[in-house]
XYZ file of C-alpha atoms in Angstrom:
737
model
C 0.056 -0.063 0.020
C 1.350 3.440 -0.978
C 1.498 6.266 1.240
C -1.136 7.916 -0.216
C -3.777 5.066 -0.030
C -2.891 5.068 3.495
C -5.857 6.800 4.237
C -8.265 7.117 2.212
C -9.927 10.381 3.457
C -9.649 13.349 0.935
C -7.641 16.275 2.535
C -8.842 20.203 1.902
C -6.809 21.951 -0.410
C -4.597 24.085 1.429
C -5.946 27.682 0.918
C -2.772 29.500 0.529
C 1.207 28.932 -0.436
C 2.130 29.206 3.225
C -0.535 26.853 4.229
C 1.320 24.209 1.693
C 4.371 24.509 3.908
C 2.465 23.715 7.114
C 3.191 20.528 8.739
C 6.861 19.908 7.007
C 10.028 19.280 9.012
C 12.848 21.833 8.619
C 14.481 20.114 6.384
C 11.416 19.298 4.144
C 10.721 22.953 4.299
C 13.838 23.411 3.047
C 13.379 21.215 0.126
C 9.899 23.102 -0.392
C 11.442 26.943 -0.598
C 14.569 25.716 -2.536
C 12.769 26.500 -6.242
C 16.031 28.030 -8.065
C 19.090 26.369 -9.105
C 20.054 23.016 -9.077
C 18.956 21.086 -6.067
C 20.084 17.492 -4.572
C 17.845 15.725 -2.053
C 19.361 12.784 -0.366
C 16.124 11.256 1.360
C 16.321 7.429 3.436
C 13.523 5.171 3.265
C 10.432 6.668 5.132
C 11.889 10.073 5.195
C 8.767 11.928 3.384
C 10.545 12.245 0.053
C 7.688 12.640 -1.894
C 5.447 14.757 0.497
C 8.894 17.048 0.533
C 8.968 17.363 -3.807
C 5.414 17.513 -4.138
C 5.071 20.445 -1.559
C 8.021 22.186 -3.040
C 6.263 21.961 -6.544
C 3.103 23.141 -5.167
C 4.851 25.633 -3.231
C 5.922 27.015 -6.151
C 2.718 26.867 -8.452
C 0.820 28.545 -5.906
C 3.182 31.296 -4.788
C 3.479 31.894 -8.696
C 6.945 31.465 -8.802
C 6.227 28.249 -10.927
C 3.928 28.328 -14.393
C 2.288 24.362 -13.828
C 2.359 24.090 -17.546
C 6.170 24.421 -17.236
C 7.218 21.718 -14.637
C 7.850 18.289 -15.265
C 8.216 15.572 -12.875
C 9.396 12.295 -13.982
C 9.638 8.931 -12.237
C 10.094 5.523 -12.665
C 6.687 3.782 -12.462
C 3.196 4.707 -13.528
C 2.031 4.009 -9.685
C 4.658 6.315 -8.792
C 3.377 9.062 -11.194
C 0.153 8.745 -10.600
C 0.310 9.100 -6.924
C 2.529 12.306 -7.500
C -0.510 13.636 -9.553
C -3.188 12.785 -6.919
C -1.077 14.751 -4.250
C -0.668 17.431 -6.324
C -4.129 17.594 -6.931
C -4.832 17.787 -3.342
C -2.320 20.467 -2.867
C -4.101 22.619 -5.478
C -1.304 22.192 -8.069
C -3.081 20.921 -11.062
C -1.560 21.074 -14.629
C 1.858 19.903 -13.485
C 2.866 17.028 -15.841
C 3.759 13.923 -13.955
C 5.139 11.167 -15.831
C 7.379 8.427 -16.230
C 10.258 8.765 -18.474
C 9.008 6.610 -21.017
C 5.778 8.350 -20.814
C 7.148 11.826 -21.401
C 9.299 10.730 -24.104
C 6.875 8.742 -26.030
C 4.012 11.735 -25.606
C 7.048 14.031 -26.928
C 7.936 11.404 -29.880
C 4.602 11.371 -31.162
C 4.064 14.860 -31.171
C 7.253 15.434 -33.326
C 7.630 12.527 -35.313
C 5.505 13.931 -38.458
C 7.710 16.859 -38.036
C 11.174 15.257 -37.781
C 11.159 11.522 -39.568
C 7.444 12.042 -41.626
C 4.314 10.050 -41.333
C 3.072 8.014 -38.699
C 5.032 7.114 -35.326
C 5.587 3.094 -35.664
C 3.744 0.932 -33.251
C 4.769 0.177 -30.121
C 5.281 -3.543 -28.999
C 4.183 -4.150 -25.249
C 6.185 -7.406 -25.155
C 9.326 -8.068 -26.714
C 9.778 -11.632 -25.852
C 7.814 -12.734 -28.880
C 10.600 -10.981 -31.172
C 13.302 -12.213 -29.206
C 11.955 -15.820 -29.904
C 11.328 -14.868 -33.611
C 15.088 -13.995 -33.766
C 16.336 -17.036 -31.852
C 14.261 -19.080 -34.692
C 15.565 -17.329 -37.254
C 19.482 -18.091 -36.057
C 18.777 -21.468 -35.181
C 18.931 -21.060 -31.688
C 17.182 -22.760 -29.541
C 16.031 -20.785 -26.442
C 13.527 -22.163 -23.448
C 11.206 -19.980 -21.891
C 13.822 -19.005 -19.256
C 16.580 -18.207 -21.874
C 14.118 -16.260 -23.633
C 13.454 -13.928 -20.633
C 17.488 -13.700 -19.741
C 18.536 -12.417 -23.299
C 15.205 -10.358 -23.636
C 16.802 -8.675 -20.364
C 20.192 -8.515 -21.806
C 19.112 -6.708 -24.953
C 17.404 -4.193 -22.405
C 20.628 -3.609 -20.539
C 22.323 -3.201 -23.700
C 19.915 -0.704 -25.398
C 19.530 1.654 -21.721
C 23.574 1.679 -21.667
C 23.427 2.823 -25.437
C 25.230 -0.337 -26.613
C 25.104 -1.932 -30.261
C 24.739 -5.051 -31.231
C 28.435 -5.078 -32.480
C 29.847 -3.160 -29.072
C 27.568 -5.834 -26.946
C 30.540 -8.616 -26.038
C 33.035 -6.185 -25.059
C 30.727 -3.905 -22.765
C 28.983 -6.811 -21.078
C 33.052 -8.080 -20.125
C 33.610 -4.418 -18.999
C 30.514 -4.208 -16.801
C 31.242 -7.568 -15.206
C 27.922 -8.898 -16.055
C 27.539 -12.653 -16.626
C 25.942 -13.301 -19.593
C 23.207 -15.931 -19.784
C 24.816 -17.439 -23.048
C 27.722 -17.019 -25.070
C 28.141 -13.244 -25.608
C 28.431 -13.322 -29.347
C 25.466 -15.628 -29.227
C 23.620 -12.629 -27.693
C 24.864 -10.115 -29.841
C 23.841 -11.985 -32.850
C 20.232 -12.325 -31.347
C 20.058 -8.839 -30.613
C 21.256 -7.715 -34.137
C 18.407 -9.846 -35.398
C 15.945 -8.355 -33.173
C 16.511 -4.804 -34.550
C 16.696 -5.883 -38.212
C 13.171 -7.897 -37.538
C 11.535 -4.408 -35.959
C 12.854 -2.574 -38.768
C 11.069 -5.020 -41.000
C 8.023 -4.969 -39.418
C 7.979 -1.284 -38.609
C 7.623 -1.336 -34.868
C 9.772 -0.012 -31.939
C 10.399 -1.205 -27.960
C 10.271 0.669 -25.149
C 13.795 1.623 -25.059
C 13.592 3.087 -28.590
C 11.383 5.354 -27.407
C 13.948 6.706 -25.315
C 16.467 6.362 -28.046
C 14.957 8.032 -30.672
C 13.504 10.666 -28.569
C 17.293 11.472 -27.593
C 18.223 11.136 -31.216
C 15.407 13.592 -32.382
C 16.549 15.990 -29.545
C 20.248 15.586 -30.731
C 19.699 16.069 -34.290
C 16.917 18.915 -34.481
C 18.143 22.168 -32.725
C 14.813 23.722 -33.466
C 12.702 20.822 -31.876
C 15.086 20.529 -28.586
C 14.408 24.125 -28.439
C 10.801 23.849 -28.519
C 10.651 21.175 -25.918
C 12.959 23.447 -23.859
C 10.533 26.564 -24.070
C 7.755 24.386 -23.119
C 9.267 22.367 -19.958
C 11.804 25.013 -17.899
C 11.730 23.079 -14.341
C 12.392 19.344 -13.833
C 11.932 17.285 -10.570
C 13.366 13.875 -11.128
C 11.918 10.953 -8.385
C 14.324 7.843 -7.617
C 17.652 9.574 -8.805
C 19.411 6.783 -8.389
C 17.702 4.566 -10.370
C 18.347 6.463 -13.797
C 20.203 4.555 -16.655
C 22.746 6.337 -19.010
C 20.160 6.634 -21.200
C 17.801 8.336 -19.072
C 20.458 10.567 -18.189
C 21.348 11.641 -21.691
C 17.732 12.286 -22.298
C 17.383 14.246 -18.939
C 20.378 16.549 -20.166
C 18.859 17.289 -23.601
C 15.540 18.260 -21.488
C 17.546 20.833 -19.698
C 19.828 22.259 -22.213
C 21.993 24.548 -21.079
C 19.868 25.518 -17.603
C 20.101 24.548 -14.175
C 16.634 24.485 -12.685
C 16.271 20.729 -11.922
C 15.426 19.134 -8.344
C 16.801 15.339 -8.209
C 15.821 12.909 -5.068
C 17.302 9.778 -4.170
C 18.656 7.180 -1.942
C 22.113 5.491 -2.961
C 21.305 2.496 -0.359
C 18.085 1.642 -2.387
C 19.902 0.979 -5.431
C 18.389 -2.619 -6.551
C 17.739 -2.389 -10.344
C 21.363 -2.402 -11.646
C 20.725 -5.284 -13.867
C 18.369 -2.676 -15.714
C 21.178 -0.529 -16.571
C 20.383 1.659 -13.335
C 23.392 3.415 -11.560
C 23.590 5.353 -8.037
C 26.785 7.605 -9.821
C 24.336 10.239 -11.168
C 22.978 10.794 -7.989
C 26.291 10.540 -5.979
C 28.209 12.921 -8.710
C 25.595 15.534 -8.592
C 27.610 17.961 -6.841
C 30.417 17.406 -8.860
C 28.453 18.171 -11.835
C 26.839 20.891 -10.114
C 29.476 22.594 -7.646
C 26.708 25.528 -6.713
C 23.990 22.935 -5.779
C 21.719 22.881 -3.067
C 22.027 19.349 -1.079
C 19.381 18.542 1.797
C 19.557 15.072 3.292
C 16.359 13.832 4.986
C 16.937 11.485 7.851
C 13.902 11.625 10.141
C 12.234 8.513 9.314
C 8.549 8.998 9.842
C 7.379 5.333 8.764
C 9.063 2.880 11.080
C 9.241 2.189 14.949
C 13.126 2.818 16.426
C 12.868 -0.878 16.304
C 12.884 -1.487 12.372
C 15.386 1.792 12.050
C 17.847 -0.063 14.232
C 17.895 -3.052 12.023
C 17.781 -1.203 9.071
C 21.163 0.972 9.925
C 22.454 -2.164 11.203
C 22.185 -3.758 7.811
C 23.699 -0.849 6.072
C 26.353 -0.576 8.402
C 27.861 -3.693 7.200
C 28.016 -2.683 3.691
C 31.006 -1.844 1.680
C 31.311 0.316 -1.573
C 30.790 3.415 -2.979
C 26.919 3.321 -2.087
C 27.801 2.631 1.609
C 30.188 5.534 1.721
C 27.237 7.888 1.334
C 24.713 6.035 3.366
C 22.006 7.900 5.524
C 21.524 7.001 9.302
C 17.786 7.114 9.669
C 16.225 8.251 12.766
C 13.145 7.474 13.908
C 10.386 9.637 14.595
C 7.780 7.339 15.781
C 7.090 5.621 19.519
C 8.448 2.316 20.416
C 7.600 -0.706 19.003
C 8.229 -4.674 19.302
C 11.527 -5.667 18.392
C 11.718 -7.772 15.233
C 11.485 -11.069 15.579
C 13.744 -14.111 13.717
C 12.377 -17.356 13.041
C 14.203 -20.792 11.855
C 11.750 -23.564 10.319
C 12.468 -27.010 9.072
C 11.372 -26.840 5.590
C 9.829 -23.982 3.568
C 6.163 -25.462 3.837
C 6.442 -25.006 7.426
C 7.448 -21.682 7.011
C 4.638 -20.345 4.804
C 2.423 -22.177 7.509
C 4.331 -20.486 10.454
C 3.571 -17.146 8.642
C 0.053 -18.017 7.684
C -1.186 -18.647 11.183
C 0.565 -15.729 12.379
C -1.103 -13.709 10.153
C -4.636 -15.176 10.913
C -4.062 -14.450 14.376
C -2.916 -10.704 13.554
C -6.232 -10.342 11.520
C -8.583 -11.617 14.068
C -7.018 -9.277 16.380
C -8.088 -6.453 14.302
C -5.087 -5.699 12.179
C -6.381 -5.146 8.671
C -5.086 -7.522 5.799
C -4.440 -5.045 3.591
C -1.619 -3.455 6.453
C 0.156 -7.237 6.010
C 2.690 -8.084 3.162
C 4.845 -10.898 2.793
C 7.920 -10.094 0.598
C 10.106 -12.902 -0.711
C 12.950 -12.516 -2.925
C 11.515 -14.358 -6.233
C 8.369 -14.599 -7.650
C 8.636 -18.184 -7.830
C 8.120 -18.344 -3.688
C 4.914 -16.660 -3.907
C 2.833 -20.322 -4.861
C 3.732 -21.835 -1.151
C 2.287 -18.729 0.581
C -1.063 -18.402 -1.751
C -2.086 -21.879 -0.643
C -0.909 -21.450 2.974
C -3.191 -18.300 3.234
C -6.245 -20.185 1.053
C -5.894 -22.595 3.538
C -6.146 -20.554 6.637
C -8.868 -18.543 5.047
C -7.248 -15.027 4.540
C -7.436 -13.212 1.406
C -4.547 -11.681 -0.525
C -3.238 -9.867 -3.261
C -0.752 -10.294 -5.618
C 1.353 -7.418 -6.152
C 2.476 -6.601 -9.809
C -1.013 -7.834 -11.130
C -3.305 -6.127 -12.834
C -3.854 -2.351 -12.106
C -6.920 -1.484 -10.127
C -8.747 0.499 -12.702
C -7.984 -1.960 -15.642
C -9.681 -4.722 -13.834
C -12.588 -6.110 -15.438
C -14.938 -5.789 -12.365
C -13.829 -2.201 -11.802
C -14.361 -1.213 -15.092
C -17.840 -2.824 -15.184
C -18.616 -1.385 -11.514
C -17.673 2.376 -13.140
C -20.195 1.742 -16.214
C -22.976 0.706 -13.703
C -22.279 3.841 -11.401
C -22.095 6.415 -14.230
C -25.493 5.174 -15.666
C -27.020 5.189 -12.028
C -25.734 8.889 -11.557
C -27.519 9.882 -15.241
C -30.495 7.689 -14.686
C -30.884 6.658 -10.830
C -34.067 8.297 -10.724
C -35.749 5.716 -12.796
C -33.850 2.738 -11.035
C -35.895 0.868 -8.348
C -32.162 -0.218 -6.803
C -32.196 3.318 -5.460
C -35.548 3.598 -4.173
C -34.166 2.775 -0.537
C -31.094 4.082 -0.441
C -30.768 7.553 1.492
C -27.333 8.407 1.374
C -24.034 8.318 -1.389
C -22.755 4.935 0.471
C -25.693 3.206 0.153
C -26.645 4.078 -3.207
C -23.387 2.818 -4.279
C -23.812 -0.545 -2.198
C -26.891 -0.826 -4.055
C -25.729 -0.352 -7.528
C -22.560 -2.648 -7.002
C -25.026 -5.360 -5.338
C -26.008 -5.867 -8.720
C -22.248 -6.524 -10.074
C -21.653 -9.047 -7.210
C -20.808 -7.203 -4.261
C -22.389 -8.485 -1.043
C -22.398 -7.426 2.532
C -20.402 -10.434 3.595
C -16.878 -11.568 1.655
C -17.543 -15.246 -0.492
C -15.453 -17.935 1.428
C -11.883 -19.021 0.239
C -9.867 -17.456 -1.877
C -9.273 -17.152 -5.748
C -10.643 -14.811 -8.273
C -14.510 -14.921 -6.797
C -12.708 -13.408 -3.750
C -10.469 -10.794 -5.741
C -13.492 -9.487 -7.359
C -15.316 -9.039 -4.450
C -12.221 -7.130 -2.982
C -12.288 -4.749 -5.654
C -15.695 -3.977 -5.519
C -15.136 -3.666 -1.572
C -12.853 -1.106 -2.014
C -14.985 0.933 -4.117
C -17.957 0.861 -1.411
C -14.885 1.963 1.101
C -14.001 4.783 -0.854
C -17.593 5.805 -1.142
C -17.857 5.915 2.642
C -15.003 8.029 2.804
C -15.750 10.515 0.296
C -19.092 10.814 1.586
C -17.328 11.826 5.047
C -15.099 14.210 3.712
C -17.855 15.791 1.079
C -21.403 15.823 2.910
C -23.870 16.234 -0.007
C -21.845 14.592 -2.719
C -23.871 13.019 -5.118
C -23.462 9.914 -7.183
C -22.401 11.757 -9.930
C -19.810 13.627 -7.566
C -18.017 10.392 -6.993
C -18.337 9.061 -10.435
C -15.991 11.891 -11.400
C -13.892 11.587 -8.312
C -13.159 7.842 -9.786
C -12.208 9.402 -13.006
C -9.653 11.609 -11.926
C -8.310 8.668 -9.607
C -8.136 6.219 -12.725
C -6.365 8.650 -14.668
C -4.088 9.185 -11.560
C -3.563 5.500 -11.084
C -4.451 6.751 -7.278
C -6.135 3.212 -6.482
C -8.121 2.669 -3.275
C -7.451 0.213 -0.522
C -8.034 -3.628 -1.786
C -8.255 -5.671 1.495
C -6.275 -8.434 1.578
C -2.566 -9.702 2.452
C -0.108 -8.277 -0.005
C 2.196 -11.309 -1.552
C 5.161 -9.169 -3.292
C 8.849 -9.775 -4.525
C 11.187 -7.263 -2.821
C 12.074 -5.532 -5.988
C 8.167 -5.009 -6.629
C 7.795 -3.807 -2.878
C 10.075 -0.684 -3.100
C 8.172 2.085 -2.690
C 5.172 0.874 -0.650
C 4.972 0.275 3.115
C 2.658 -2.026 5.628
C 2.010 -1.860 9.058
C 3.313 -5.258 9.539
C 5.687 -6.922 6.894
C 6.925 -10.612 6.702
C 10.356 -11.114 5.222
C 10.364 -14.758 4.306
C 13.297 -17.041 2.876
C 16.325 -14.912 4.312
C 18.852 -17.550 3.447
C 21.917 -17.923 2.119
C 21.280 -18.896 -1.631
C 18.231 -16.777 -1.681
C 19.354 -13.595 -0.117
C 21.936 -12.834 -1.256
C 20.594 -14.817 -4.160
C 22.892 -17.820 -5.110
C 23.986 -16.328 -8.675
C 25.176 -12.957 -6.607
C 29.117 -13.586 -6.655
C 30.773 -10.019 -7.262
C 31.392 -7.787 -4.395
C 29.014 -5.159 -6.225
C 26.678 -7.894 -6.840
C 26.517 -8.846 -2.852
C 26.276 -5.383 -1.868
C 22.968 -4.911 -4.192
C 21.561 -8.032 -2.576
C 22.341 -6.215 1.001
C 20.201 -3.244 -0.366
C 17.374 -5.260 -1.460
C 16.876 -6.542 2.000
C 17.232 -3.494 3.543
C 14.299 -2.296 1.245
C 12.584 -4.952 2.358
C 13.028 -4.007 6.004
C 12.208 -0.625 5.679
C 8.794 -1.435 4.573
C 7.428 -2.313 7.541
C 6.075 0.179 10.042
C 5.391 -1.368 13.304
C 5.852 -4.920 13.383
C 8.712 -7.064 11.402
C 9.186 -10.507 11.164
C 12.253 -12.395 9.549
C 12.363 -16.214 8.587
C 13.943 -18.634 6.979
C 14.034 -22.606 6.650
C 16.755 -25.089 6.434
C 15.599 -27.466 3.644
C 13.221 -26.615 0.925
C 10.796 -29.640 1.534
C 9.840 -31.912 4.254
C 12.617 -34.362 5.050
C 15.338 -32.911 3.307
C 18.908 -32.127 4.299
C 18.925 -29.094 6.859
C 22.246 -27.512 5.165
C 20.842 -23.863 4.718
C 21.858 -21.358 6.935
C 20.374 -17.646 7.641
C 21.692 -15.151 5.465
C 24.791 -13.740 6.234
C 23.367 -10.234 6.378
C 21.830 -10.948 9.650
C 25.329 -11.833 11.082
C 25.500 -9.815 14.412
C 21.657 -8.478 13.799
C 19.688 -11.439 15.000
C 20.222 -12.956 18.546
C 22.571 -15.715 18.810
C 24.658 -14.664 16.146
C 28.233 -13.084 15.735
C 29.543 -10.575 13.529
C 31.610 -12.181 10.439
C 31.947 -9.198 8.479
C 33.508 -5.752 9.205
C 31.592 -2.598 9.294
C 31.351 -0.125 7.198
C 31.760 3.596 7.740
C 29.004 5.717 9.562
C 26.226 7.420 7.984
C 26.156 10.474 6.056
C 25.888 13.567 7.929
C 25.096 17.369 7.619
C 28.807 19.208 7.057
C 31.118 21.694 4.938
C 33.965 19.634 3.026
C 36.918 21.982 2.201
C 40.084 22.003 1.486
C 43.045 23.642 3.028
C 46.129 25.904 2.348
C 49.633 24.782 3.654
C 52.567 27.159 3.818
C 52.941 27.831 0.322
C 49.457 29.337 0.157
C 47.840 26.703 -2.336
C 44.733 25.243 -1.827
C 45.104 21.316 -1.781
C 42.549 18.673 -1.233
C 43.144 16.766 2.013
C 43.320 13.413 0.153
C 46.197 14.649 -1.527
C 48.683 15.008 1.315
C 50.404 12.362 2.739
C 49.491 11.719 5.913
C 50.562 8.966 8.912
C 48.643 6.076 9.436
C 45.640 5.990 11.855
C 43.741 3.584 13.977
C 40.590 2.469 12.499
C 37.689 4.062 14.602
C 36.251 1.263 16.925
C 32.652 1.071 15.325
C 29.240 -0.538 17.110
C 29.113 -4.177 15.284
C 25.043 -3.385 15.196
C 24.503 0.107 14.955
C 27.903 1.007 13.300
C 28.061 4.375 15.513
C 31.683 5.427 16.712
C 32.674 3.992 20.131
C 34.785 5.770 22.670
C 33.618 4.332 25.780
C 36.358 1.606 26.908
C 33.542 -0.609 28.106
C 31.649 -0.326 24.918
C 34.664 -0.669 22.657
C 35.641 -3.863 24.798
C 32.256 -5.217 23.578
C 32.601 -3.650 20.084
C 28.916 -2.515 20.666
C 27.019 0.443 22.210
C 25.581 -0.526 25.944
C 22.039 0.258 24.350
C 22.152 -1.924 21.510
C 20.727 -5.659 21.586
C 23.005 -8.106 22.813
C 23.316 -11.486 21.563
C 25.406 -13.172 24.437
C 25.090 -16.783 25.328
C 23.635 -16.258 28.869
C 24.520 -20.164 30.003
C 28.153 -19.446 28.674
C 28.430 -16.632 30.426
C 27.315 -18.107 33.786
C 29.829 -20.828 32.949
C 32.854 -18.449 32.204
C 31.982 -16.798 35.459
C 31.738 -20.041 37.635
C 35.203 -20.735 36.242
C 36.719 -17.117 37.202
C 35.416 -17.685 40.446
C 37.366 -20.944 40.681
C 40.428 -19.435 39.119
C 40.538 -16.549 41.473
C 39.738 -18.872 44.633
C 42.764 -20.750 43.582
C 45.066 -18.353 42.767
C 44.030 -15.907 45.568
C 43.760 -12.721 43.248
C 40.556 -10.549 42.916
C 38.314 -12.073 39.847
C 38.418 -9.298 37.987
C 42.588 -9.996 37.690
C 41.263 -12.855 35.503
C 39.119 -11.423 33.270
C 36.712 -8.533 34.002
C 32.570 -8.724 33.501
C 33.062 -6.920 30.050
C 35.711 -9.372 28.541
C 33.733 -12.157 29.741
C 30.801 -10.881 28.077
C 32.573 -9.723 24.958
C 33.635 -13.787 24.839
C 29.981 -14.805 25.451
C 28.794 -12.930 22.653
C 31.748 -13.899 20.073
C 31.832 -17.354 21.388
C 35.538 -17.859 19.736
C 36.541 -21.134 17.965
C 40.038 -20.918 18.194
C 43.102 -19.078 20.090
C 42.513 -16.581 16.817
C 39.395 -15.531 17.474
C 39.918 -15.359 21.365
C 42.973 -12.819 21.098
C 40.766 -10.314 18.766
C 38.756 -9.636 21.785
C 39.684 -6.743 23.649
C 41.153 -7.365 27.114
C 42.226 -10.761 26.072
C 46.236 -10.171 25.703
C 49.045 -13.063 25.059
C 49.802 -13.308 28.658
C 46.107 -14.053 29.440
C 45.594 -16.155 26.405
C 48.704 -18.823 27.451
C 47.499 -18.644 30.635
C 43.720 -19.263 30.340
C 42.935 -19.387 26.521
C 42.979 -23.286 26.490
C 40.243 -23.520 29.276
C 38.064 -20.530 27.651
C 38.025 -22.294 24.392
C 36.956 -25.571 26.152
C 34.294 -24.040 28.131
C 33.003 -22.060 24.654
C 32.872 -25.412 22.710
C 31.110 -27.080 25.747
C 34.140 -29.525 26.662
C 35.396 -30.062 29.983
C 38.507 -27.762 31.109
C 41.468 -28.186 32.700
C 41.383 -27.718 36.591
C 45.043 -26.978 37.470
C 46.409 -23.478 36.250
C 49.035 -23.296 33.518
C 52.037 -20.996 34.584
C 54.125 -18.823 32.335
């Protein structure tokens, strides 16, 4: 569910430009009022980035600084663009264009094609996979369904990176891509695919961008016409732009700098499509005078969820990790995330379904619960498990709400009732708008009680029930509204793809869940081989998998459940282990990877002038080697307290200490102190024993890494401590130097 549809109430349009700014925090207000020059908004998950940029546009329009028709806001999905249009409408900023890159480019291409090329624009193919199959047949290459999908993805990547068939093999090797087939074979398929398109006079979605770029590059008069129309640009999810989209944006801009970009490098999860965060991270280099605003106040998730999310990124490596934002929750405390291990995948699905059934029975709306998984193939097991316990669900990524047949039919019925309702006996007893809608939709299959079970019948009922709920909210916000008013509202929502809430647990892949949020999230299958996925081998691929899990974690508002199974099927070998990304974060686990840098914060970067007076960048001056600062292995904060440094975590961060081991170590220490006649802390301090019980070292090397265990104590007590950690009896006699 999106933030826009979390409440289906209808807020009043602000009565002035200043009223648009009400309720924004200081950083969001800074974004909203920075209307001139380049602006870069680094916005963490749940920090209200859509709120900030829509209020920015609305404030500029309402204050008379921006003309609505000259503003183009671009994002990456129709849903996100629809949400943006819906919010702008609610803020009184109608007339602003909010579109995807492809939609905006297609509109321009359709308009300028007759002038630039002549004739009509070639037909746009919705799905290129059949063309790829035809190309394979022409090349006498056999491709199964999976191969077709993989080769199609490679062709898409090549096109968004502006790679021609002859250069594919070299470009793929340079980018470190693992081609699904021999690169020369893919290059051949790509070349024949392009020939088939030309022969059949069709274009694909990537061609829309490529052709628009070509027209704007070749026809200066058309480029100037576009730039005269659009003078102010806002780009959402800027970390996801491909080189081709960046080139199109540069052509739209020309030599101007009226640009606002919004993004978060830690949510870059689409690199397989050509997306790269480099344009976001290099924005200040390309625009030295840019205003940079960082949004880190998290209004979505509880401190417990945010703490886990920060802990995930604290272990990250790479350029995106160096620019991570450390979130600060603005919500009251909630329950700790829980971690559950199951014997097999069916048991994991059944366990999640039972928990969800209990949550729904306790009053949590099914629409506020989601099950998120790494691959779509995992969905079927959870669909069956939910059906078995009688919990409704909906699949994310399925048909858009207003495109569903039952919704279209309901719209026709409501429109007819609005025109001729006085002659409809169904409405004789309907005294208000909600009862009128219920009466009309009863003829389309809506009933006061949902049908039993799941499947298509239940899904149709859920769609109609969403329209009934929308009518209730609309009537409450607009007393005296008529059926005709509601139909007009539905038309506007359909144009904006601003769907009402559908009651049902959401099943979605981690990739398709981006931009959404729920009160309760079940992250399932969080095991090695799935998260990270088996084919993620390079450091860059592993880090993207970590970011994907981070996106999943930050979808949860209040409750977060993470689970994994030891085997795929009942009776299988229990050879799976929890994801490495959870090491040091889940109870009973030790950290296996070093921590990354601390989160980005505000500040000014300056060079300095040595004796000669020449300004030198600090990185260019040789420095004496410095010790790496100690950081909390849970949240990544720099540690300064000696006791915290010994534990390698903040006192306030959760401990994964083995309590039983700690007590055994304390008993052993007491015996050692008694035998040697010295205070117990001289053997090991409490902090050192806690650190040992948290790390559970396997050998002397691991034990020696623990602060407080020097070489002398390692020689004297190491064998005993390691034996206790391993659950073996230890020697009873003290070993002297």
